[in-house]
One Martini backbone bead per residue (centre of mass of N, CA, C, O) as a GRO file, in nm:
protein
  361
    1UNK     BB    1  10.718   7.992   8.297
    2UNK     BB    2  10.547   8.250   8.115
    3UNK     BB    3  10.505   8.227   7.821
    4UNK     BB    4  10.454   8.567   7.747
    5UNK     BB    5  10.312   8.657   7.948
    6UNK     BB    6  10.181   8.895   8.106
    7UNK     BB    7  10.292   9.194   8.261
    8UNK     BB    8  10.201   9.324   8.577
    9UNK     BB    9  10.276   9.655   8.737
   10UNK     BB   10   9.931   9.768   8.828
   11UNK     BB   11   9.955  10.078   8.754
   12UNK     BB   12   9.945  10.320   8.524
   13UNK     BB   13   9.856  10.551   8.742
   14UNK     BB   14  10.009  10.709   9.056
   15UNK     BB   15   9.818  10.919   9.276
   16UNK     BB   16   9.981  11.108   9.558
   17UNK     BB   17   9.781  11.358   9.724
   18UNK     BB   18   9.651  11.631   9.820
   19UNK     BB   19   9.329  11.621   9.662
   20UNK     BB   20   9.269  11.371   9.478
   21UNK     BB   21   8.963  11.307   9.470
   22UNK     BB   22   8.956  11.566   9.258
   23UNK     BB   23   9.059  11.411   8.996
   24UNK     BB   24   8.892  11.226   8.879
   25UNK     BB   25   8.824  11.386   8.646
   26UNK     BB   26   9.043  11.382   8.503
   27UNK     BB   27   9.099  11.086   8.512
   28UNK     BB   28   8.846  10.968   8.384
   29UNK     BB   29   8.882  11.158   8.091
   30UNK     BB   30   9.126  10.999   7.979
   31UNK     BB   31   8.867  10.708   7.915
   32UNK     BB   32   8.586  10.850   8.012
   33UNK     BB   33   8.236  11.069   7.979
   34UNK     BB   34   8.092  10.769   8.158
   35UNK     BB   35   8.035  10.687   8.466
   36UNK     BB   36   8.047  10.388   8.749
   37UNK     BB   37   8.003  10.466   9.097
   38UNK     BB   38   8.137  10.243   9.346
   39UNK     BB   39   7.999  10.297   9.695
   40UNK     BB   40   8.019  10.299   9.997
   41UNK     BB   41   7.851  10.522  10.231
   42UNK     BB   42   8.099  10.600  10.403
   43UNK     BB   43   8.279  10.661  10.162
   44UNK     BB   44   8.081  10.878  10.031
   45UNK     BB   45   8.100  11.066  10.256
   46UNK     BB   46   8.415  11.142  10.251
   47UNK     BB   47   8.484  11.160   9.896
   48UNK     BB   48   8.197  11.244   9.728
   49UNK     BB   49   8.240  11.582   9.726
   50UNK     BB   50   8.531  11.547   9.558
   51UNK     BB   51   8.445  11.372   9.350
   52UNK     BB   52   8.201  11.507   9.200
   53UNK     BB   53   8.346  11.792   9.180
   54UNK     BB   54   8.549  11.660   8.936
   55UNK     BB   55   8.365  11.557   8.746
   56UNK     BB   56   8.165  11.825   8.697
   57UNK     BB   57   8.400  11.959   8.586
   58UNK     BB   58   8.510  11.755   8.344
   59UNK     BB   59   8.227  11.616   8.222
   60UNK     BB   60   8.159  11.347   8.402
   61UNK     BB   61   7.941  11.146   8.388
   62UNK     BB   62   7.722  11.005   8.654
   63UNK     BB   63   7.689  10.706   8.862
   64UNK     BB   64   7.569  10.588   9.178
   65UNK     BB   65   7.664  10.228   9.311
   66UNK     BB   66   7.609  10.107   9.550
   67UNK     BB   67   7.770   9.924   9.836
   68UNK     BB   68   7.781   9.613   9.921
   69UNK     BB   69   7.920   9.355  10.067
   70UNK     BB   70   8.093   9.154   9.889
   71UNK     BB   71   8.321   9.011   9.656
   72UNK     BB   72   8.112   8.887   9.435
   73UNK     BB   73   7.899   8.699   9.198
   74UNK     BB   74   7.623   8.915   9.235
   75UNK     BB   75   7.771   9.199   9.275
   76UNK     BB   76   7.932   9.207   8.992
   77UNK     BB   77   7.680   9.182   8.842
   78UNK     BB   78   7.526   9.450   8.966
   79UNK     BB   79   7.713   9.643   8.837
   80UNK     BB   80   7.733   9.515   8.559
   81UNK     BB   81   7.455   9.605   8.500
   82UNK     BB   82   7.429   9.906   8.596
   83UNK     BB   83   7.666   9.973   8.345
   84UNK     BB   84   7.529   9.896   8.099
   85UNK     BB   85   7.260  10.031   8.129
   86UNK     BB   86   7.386  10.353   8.156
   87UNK     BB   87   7.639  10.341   7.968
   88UNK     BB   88   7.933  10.284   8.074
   89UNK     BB   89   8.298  10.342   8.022
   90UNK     BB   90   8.357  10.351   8.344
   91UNK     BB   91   8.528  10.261   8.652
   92UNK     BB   92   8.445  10.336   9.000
   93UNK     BB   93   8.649  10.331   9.303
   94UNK     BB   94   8.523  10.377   9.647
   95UNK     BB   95   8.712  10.247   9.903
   96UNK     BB   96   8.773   9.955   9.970
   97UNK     BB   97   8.878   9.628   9.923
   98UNK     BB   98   8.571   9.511   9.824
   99UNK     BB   99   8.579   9.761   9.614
  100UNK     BB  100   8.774   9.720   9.450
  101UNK     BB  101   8.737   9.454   9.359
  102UNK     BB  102   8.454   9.486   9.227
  103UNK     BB  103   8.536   9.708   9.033
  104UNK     BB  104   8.779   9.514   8.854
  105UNK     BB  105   8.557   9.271   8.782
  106UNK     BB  106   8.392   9.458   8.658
  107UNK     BB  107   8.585   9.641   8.495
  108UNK     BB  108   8.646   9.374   8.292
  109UNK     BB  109   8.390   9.236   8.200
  110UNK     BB  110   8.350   9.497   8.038
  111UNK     BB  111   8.619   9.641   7.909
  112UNK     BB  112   8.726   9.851   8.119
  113UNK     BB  113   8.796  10.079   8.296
  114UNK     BB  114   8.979  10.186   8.604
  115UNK     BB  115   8.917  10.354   8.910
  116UNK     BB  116   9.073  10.461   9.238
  117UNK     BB  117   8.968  10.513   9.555
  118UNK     BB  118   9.050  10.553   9.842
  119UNK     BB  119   8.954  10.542  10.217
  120UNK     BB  120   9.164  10.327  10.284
  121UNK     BB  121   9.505  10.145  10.434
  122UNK     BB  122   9.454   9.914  10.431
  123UNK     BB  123   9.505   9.790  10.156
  124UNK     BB  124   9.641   9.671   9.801
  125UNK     BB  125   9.351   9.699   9.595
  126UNK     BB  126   9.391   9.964   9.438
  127UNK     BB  127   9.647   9.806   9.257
  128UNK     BB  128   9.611   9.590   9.241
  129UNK     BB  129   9.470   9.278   9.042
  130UNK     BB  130   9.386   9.145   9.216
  131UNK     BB  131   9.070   8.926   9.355
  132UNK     BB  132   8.879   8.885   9.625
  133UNK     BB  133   8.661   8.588   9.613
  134UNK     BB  134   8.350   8.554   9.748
  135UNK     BB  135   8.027   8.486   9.872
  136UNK     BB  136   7.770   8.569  10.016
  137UNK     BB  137   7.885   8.508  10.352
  138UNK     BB  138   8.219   8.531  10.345
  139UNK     BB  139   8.362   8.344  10.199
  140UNK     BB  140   8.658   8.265  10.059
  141UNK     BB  141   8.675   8.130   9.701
  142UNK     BB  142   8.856   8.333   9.527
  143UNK     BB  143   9.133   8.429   9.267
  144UNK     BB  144   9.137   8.705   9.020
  145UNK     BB  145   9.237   8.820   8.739
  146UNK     BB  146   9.316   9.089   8.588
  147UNK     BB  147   9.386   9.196   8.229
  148UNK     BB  148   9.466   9.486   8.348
  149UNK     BB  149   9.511   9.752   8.515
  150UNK     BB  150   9.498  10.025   8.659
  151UNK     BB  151   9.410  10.350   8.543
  152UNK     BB  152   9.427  10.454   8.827
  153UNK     BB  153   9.547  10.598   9.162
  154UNK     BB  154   9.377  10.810   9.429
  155UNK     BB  155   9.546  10.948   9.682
  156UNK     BB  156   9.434  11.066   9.945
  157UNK     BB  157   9.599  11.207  10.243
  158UNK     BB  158   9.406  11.393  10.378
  159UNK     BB  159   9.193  11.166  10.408
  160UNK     BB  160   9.396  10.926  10.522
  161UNK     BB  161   9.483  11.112  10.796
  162UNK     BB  162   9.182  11.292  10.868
  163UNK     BB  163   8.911  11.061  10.767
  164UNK     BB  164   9.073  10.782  10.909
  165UNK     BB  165   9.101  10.536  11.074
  166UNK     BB  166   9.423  10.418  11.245
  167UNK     BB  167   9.336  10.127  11.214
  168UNK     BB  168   9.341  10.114  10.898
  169UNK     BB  169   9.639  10.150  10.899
  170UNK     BB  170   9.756   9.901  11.119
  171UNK     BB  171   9.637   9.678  10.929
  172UNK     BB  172   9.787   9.758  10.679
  173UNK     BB  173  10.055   9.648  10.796
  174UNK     BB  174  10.013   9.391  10.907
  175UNK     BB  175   9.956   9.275  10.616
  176UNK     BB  176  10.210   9.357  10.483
  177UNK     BB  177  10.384   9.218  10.650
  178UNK     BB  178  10.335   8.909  10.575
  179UNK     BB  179  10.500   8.899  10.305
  180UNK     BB  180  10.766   8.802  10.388
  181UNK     BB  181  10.708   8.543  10.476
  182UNK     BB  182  10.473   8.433  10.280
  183UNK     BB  183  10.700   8.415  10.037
  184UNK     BB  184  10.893   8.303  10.108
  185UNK     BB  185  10.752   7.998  10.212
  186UNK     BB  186  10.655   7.953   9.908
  187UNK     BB  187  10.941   7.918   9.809
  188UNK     BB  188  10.992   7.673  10.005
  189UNK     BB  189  10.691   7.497  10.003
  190UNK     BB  190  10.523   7.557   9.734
  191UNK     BB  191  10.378   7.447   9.497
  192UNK     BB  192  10.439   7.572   9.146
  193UNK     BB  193  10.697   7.756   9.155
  194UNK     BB  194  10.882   8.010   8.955
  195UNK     BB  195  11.243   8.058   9.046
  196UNK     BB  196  11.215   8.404   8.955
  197UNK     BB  197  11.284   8.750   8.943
  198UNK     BB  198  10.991   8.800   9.096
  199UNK     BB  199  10.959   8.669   9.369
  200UNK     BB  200  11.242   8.739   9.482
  201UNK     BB  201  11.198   9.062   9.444
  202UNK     BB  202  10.946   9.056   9.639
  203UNK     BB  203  11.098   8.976   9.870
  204UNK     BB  204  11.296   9.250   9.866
  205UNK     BB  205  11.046   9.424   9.896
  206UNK     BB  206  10.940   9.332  10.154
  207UNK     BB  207  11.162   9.366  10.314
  208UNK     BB  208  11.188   9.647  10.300
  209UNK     BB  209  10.932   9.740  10.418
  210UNK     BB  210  10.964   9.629  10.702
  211UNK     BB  211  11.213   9.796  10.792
  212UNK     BB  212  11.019  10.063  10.788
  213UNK     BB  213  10.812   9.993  10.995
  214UNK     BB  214  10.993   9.966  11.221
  215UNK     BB  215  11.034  10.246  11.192
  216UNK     BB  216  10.763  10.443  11.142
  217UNK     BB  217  10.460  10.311  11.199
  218UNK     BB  218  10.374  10.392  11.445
  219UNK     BB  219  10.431  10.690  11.424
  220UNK     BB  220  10.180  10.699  11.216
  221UNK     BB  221   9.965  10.624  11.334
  222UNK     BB  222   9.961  10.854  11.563
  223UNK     BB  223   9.929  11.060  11.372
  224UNK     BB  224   9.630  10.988  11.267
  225UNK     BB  225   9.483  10.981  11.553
  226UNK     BB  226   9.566  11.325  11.510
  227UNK     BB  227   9.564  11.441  11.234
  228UNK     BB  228   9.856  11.395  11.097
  229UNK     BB  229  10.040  11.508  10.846
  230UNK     BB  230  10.293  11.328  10.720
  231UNK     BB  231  10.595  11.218  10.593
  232UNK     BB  232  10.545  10.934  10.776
  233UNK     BB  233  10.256  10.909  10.656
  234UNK     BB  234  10.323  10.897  10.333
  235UNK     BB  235  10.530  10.695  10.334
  236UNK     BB  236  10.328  10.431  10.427
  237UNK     BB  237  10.124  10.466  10.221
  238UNK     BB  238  10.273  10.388   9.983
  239UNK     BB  239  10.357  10.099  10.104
  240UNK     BB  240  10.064  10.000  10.126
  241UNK     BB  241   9.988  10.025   9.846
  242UNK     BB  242  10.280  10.036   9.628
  243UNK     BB  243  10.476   9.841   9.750
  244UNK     BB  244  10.216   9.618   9.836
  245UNK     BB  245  10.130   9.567   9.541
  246UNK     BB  246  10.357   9.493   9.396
  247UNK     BB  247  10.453   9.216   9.559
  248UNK     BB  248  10.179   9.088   9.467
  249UNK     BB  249  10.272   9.085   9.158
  250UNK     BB  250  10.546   8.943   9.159
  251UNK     BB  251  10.394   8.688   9.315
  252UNK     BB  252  10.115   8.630   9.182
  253UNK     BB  253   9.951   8.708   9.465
  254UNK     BB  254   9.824   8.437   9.590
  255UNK     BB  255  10.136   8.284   9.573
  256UNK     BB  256  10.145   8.409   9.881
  257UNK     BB  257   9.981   8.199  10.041
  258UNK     BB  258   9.954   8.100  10.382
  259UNK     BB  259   9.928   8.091  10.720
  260UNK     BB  260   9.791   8.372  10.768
  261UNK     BB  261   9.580   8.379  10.568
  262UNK     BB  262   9.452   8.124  10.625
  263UNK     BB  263   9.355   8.247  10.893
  264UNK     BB  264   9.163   8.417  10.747
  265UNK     BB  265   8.994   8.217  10.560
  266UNK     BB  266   8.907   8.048  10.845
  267UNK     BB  267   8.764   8.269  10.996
  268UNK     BB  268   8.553   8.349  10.730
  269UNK     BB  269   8.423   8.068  10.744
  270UNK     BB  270   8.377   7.988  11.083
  271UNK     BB  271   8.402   8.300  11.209
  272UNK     BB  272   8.166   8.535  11.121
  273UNK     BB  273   8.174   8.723  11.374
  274UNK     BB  274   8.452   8.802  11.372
  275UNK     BB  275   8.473   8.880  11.095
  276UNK     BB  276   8.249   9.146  11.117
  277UNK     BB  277   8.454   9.309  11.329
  278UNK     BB  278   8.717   9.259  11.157
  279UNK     BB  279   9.002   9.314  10.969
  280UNK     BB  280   9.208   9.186  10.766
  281UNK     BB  281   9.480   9.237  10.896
  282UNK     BB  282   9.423   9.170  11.183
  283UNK     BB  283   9.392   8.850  11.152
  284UNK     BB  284   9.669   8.824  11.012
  285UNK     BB  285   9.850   8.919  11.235
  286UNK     BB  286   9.798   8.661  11.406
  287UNK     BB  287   9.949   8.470  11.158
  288UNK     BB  288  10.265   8.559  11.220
  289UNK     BB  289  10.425   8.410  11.437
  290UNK     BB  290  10.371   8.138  11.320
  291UNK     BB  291  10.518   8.226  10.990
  292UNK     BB  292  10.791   8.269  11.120
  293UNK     BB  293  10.834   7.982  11.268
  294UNK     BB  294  10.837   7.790  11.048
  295UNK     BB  295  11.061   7.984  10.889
  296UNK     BB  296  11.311   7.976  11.132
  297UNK     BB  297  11.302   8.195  11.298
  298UNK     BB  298  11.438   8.424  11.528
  299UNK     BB  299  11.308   8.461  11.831
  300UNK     BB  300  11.347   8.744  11.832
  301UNK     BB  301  11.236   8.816  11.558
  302UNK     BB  302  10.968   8.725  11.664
  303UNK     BB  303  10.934   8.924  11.890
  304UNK     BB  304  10.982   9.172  11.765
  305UNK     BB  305  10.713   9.123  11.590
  306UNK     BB  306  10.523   9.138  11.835
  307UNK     BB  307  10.584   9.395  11.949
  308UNK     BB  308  10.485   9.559  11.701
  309UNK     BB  309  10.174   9.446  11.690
  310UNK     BB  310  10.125   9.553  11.997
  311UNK     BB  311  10.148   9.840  11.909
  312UNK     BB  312   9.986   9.894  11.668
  313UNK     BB  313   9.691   9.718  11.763
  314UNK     BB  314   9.745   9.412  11.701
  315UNK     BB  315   9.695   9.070  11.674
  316UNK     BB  316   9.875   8.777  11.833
  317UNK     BB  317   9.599   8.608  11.882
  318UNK     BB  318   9.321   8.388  11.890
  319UNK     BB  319   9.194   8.592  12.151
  320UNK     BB  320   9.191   8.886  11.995
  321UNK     BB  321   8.910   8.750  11.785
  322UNK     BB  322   8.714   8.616  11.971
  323UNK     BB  323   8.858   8.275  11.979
  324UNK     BB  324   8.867   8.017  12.150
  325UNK     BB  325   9.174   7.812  12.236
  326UNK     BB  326   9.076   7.550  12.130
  327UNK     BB  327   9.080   7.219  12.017
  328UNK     BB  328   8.884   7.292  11.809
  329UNK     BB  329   9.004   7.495  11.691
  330UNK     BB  330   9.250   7.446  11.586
  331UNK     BB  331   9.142   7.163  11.412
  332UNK     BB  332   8.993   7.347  11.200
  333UNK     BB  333   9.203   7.557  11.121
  334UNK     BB  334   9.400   7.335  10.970
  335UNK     BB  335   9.271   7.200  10.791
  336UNK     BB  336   9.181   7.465  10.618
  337UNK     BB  337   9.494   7.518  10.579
  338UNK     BB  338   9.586   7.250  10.435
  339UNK     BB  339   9.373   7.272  10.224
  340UNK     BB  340   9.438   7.561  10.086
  341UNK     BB  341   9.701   7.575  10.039
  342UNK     BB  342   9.852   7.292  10.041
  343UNK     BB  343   9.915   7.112  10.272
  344UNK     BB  344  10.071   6.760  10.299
  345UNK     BB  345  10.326   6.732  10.406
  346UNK     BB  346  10.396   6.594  10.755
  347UNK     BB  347  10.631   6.758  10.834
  348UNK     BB  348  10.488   7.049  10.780
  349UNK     BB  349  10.239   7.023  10.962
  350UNK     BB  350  10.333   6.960  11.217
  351UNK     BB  351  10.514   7.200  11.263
  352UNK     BB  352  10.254   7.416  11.233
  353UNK     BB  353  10.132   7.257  11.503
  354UNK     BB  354  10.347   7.356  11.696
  355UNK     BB  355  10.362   7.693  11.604
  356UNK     BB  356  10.036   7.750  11.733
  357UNK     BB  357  10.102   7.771  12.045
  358UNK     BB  358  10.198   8.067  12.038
  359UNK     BB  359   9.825   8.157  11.962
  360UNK     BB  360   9.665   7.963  12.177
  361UNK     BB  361   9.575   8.229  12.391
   0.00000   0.00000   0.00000
């Protein structure tokens, strides 16, 4: 049950159109008129030019603090230390999904609100309240929830379709893409979750994104490619953001944590060189198959789904991780990923053992 606890979903305002993160000031503006704006280099070179005009414009002064390494507890001390030094009373971030999670539980700590500009579509960490954290070596620690929602999501379409590399399009759709099944697992199999009708919905809403991927998805990465703003990359990017972040604010974040993501979590740990040049969808990506096939889908939708993710240019194998499939990486990464999920029933072990040897290749 609930027990009264606040429900969360997402952003307070969430604009998406060409040209938002000139926004940021008139947005920045309805919260406080001195920001701490947390960025990091390739991300501020790409939409900081549009970000500041917009401040400069609005009235809102602001200080730039570079960003750089995870989501830790050492980075987010310094974003909070660098905020009240400043006297800032809103915090921005610009940038991927571990600046995004480290700008949220920066101003959550601070008691301030927070503004996202994304400069990639990999992730849905610009809408959720959800924040992964890391150690300092980036080991994924814990995930902790914000107290308020993000006060504004400003997505520009023409910087994500036109100055972000369609890589990052295609993980983040491979991310969302996980979200089906691995919604579906958690409420069949893992233990402590309470089947109201927020997991459910999460559930059908996450179906609605898969069926979305499969009719535009590719279509949308050749558009990004190509640097062409289409309709239906504006659809996609949606997906990404908003409507894969609904699902897991539904789902509370974490609780849908499972085989795929599990097996990010396991590279992130094990296989930091590997971790160190690959998206966080891609990883993730790997672990599709596999937790399709442990929730008993036919083979049919199963390869249908590998077939969309090898179009995509996303990995479907422990060996496109550029991490060698023997006996000794199994049992490494199932080790992490029953330990770290908490599956301990040995007929559950068992199946997930047998139904990894589809990706150990």
């Amino acid at each position: 049950m609930r027990d009264g606890a606040q429900i969360i979903l997402g952003a307070g305002r969430y604009i998406q159109t060409p040209g938002a993160a000139a926004l940021t000031g008139r947005e920045a503006k309805l919260f406080a008129d001195r920001a701490l704006v947390v960025a990091g280099r390739t991300a501020w070179e790409i939409a900081g030019p549009d970000v500041e005009k917009g401040l400069r414009e609005s009235g809102v002064e602001y200080k730039v603090h570079p960003f750089s390494g995870f989501c830790s507890e050492t980075t987010v001390g310094s974003i909070v230390a660098d905020a009240r030094t400043y006297g800032a009373k809103l915090v921005i971030g610009v940038g991927g999904g571990k600046c995004m999670d480290a700008s949220k539980l920066a101003a959550d700590r601070l008691g301030v609100r927070v503004v996202t500009v994304p400069t990639t579509a990999a992730t849905c960490a610009c809408y959720a309240t959800v924040c992964i954290k890391y150690d300092d070596t980036g080991t994924p620690d814990c995930n902790e929830y914000c107290s308020q929602p993000v006060g504004a999501v400003l997505v520009d379409t023409d910087l994500l379709s036109r100055r972000s590399p369609s890589r990052m399009l295609a993980a983040g759709i491979a991310d969302a893409m996980a979200k089906y099944p691995e919604i579906d697992f958690s409420i069949r199999f893992v233990k402590g979750w309470d089947i109201t009708i927020m997991p459910v919905s999460a559930l059908q809403v996450a179906k609605s994104n898969t069926e979305k991927y499969f009719a535009d998805a590719a279509e949308s990465v050749r558009d990004v490619a190509a640097k062409r703003l289409t309709p239906v990359v504006d659809d996609i990017l949606f997906t990404n953001l908003a409507l894969t972040g609904l699902t897991s604010q539904l789902s509370s974040g974490s609780k849908q944590l499972a085989i795929a993501h599990g097996l990010y979590d396991a590279v992130s740990k094990l296989y930091k060189p590997q971790r160190a040049r690959l998206l966080h969808g891609e990883i993730v990506s790997a672990g599709i198959p596999v937790q399709l096939a442990v929730n008993g889908y036919s083979e049919e939708y199963i390869e249908k789904n590998i077939r969309f993710l090898k179009e995509l240019g996303t990995p479907t194998c422990i060996s496109d991780l550029g991490i060698e499939p023997t006996e000794e990486t199994l049992e490494a990464v199932l080790d992490f990923i029953f330990t770290n999920v908490g599956i301990d029933e040995p007929g559950l072990q068992r199946q997930i053992r047998r139904e990894f040897a589809r990706v150990m290749k």
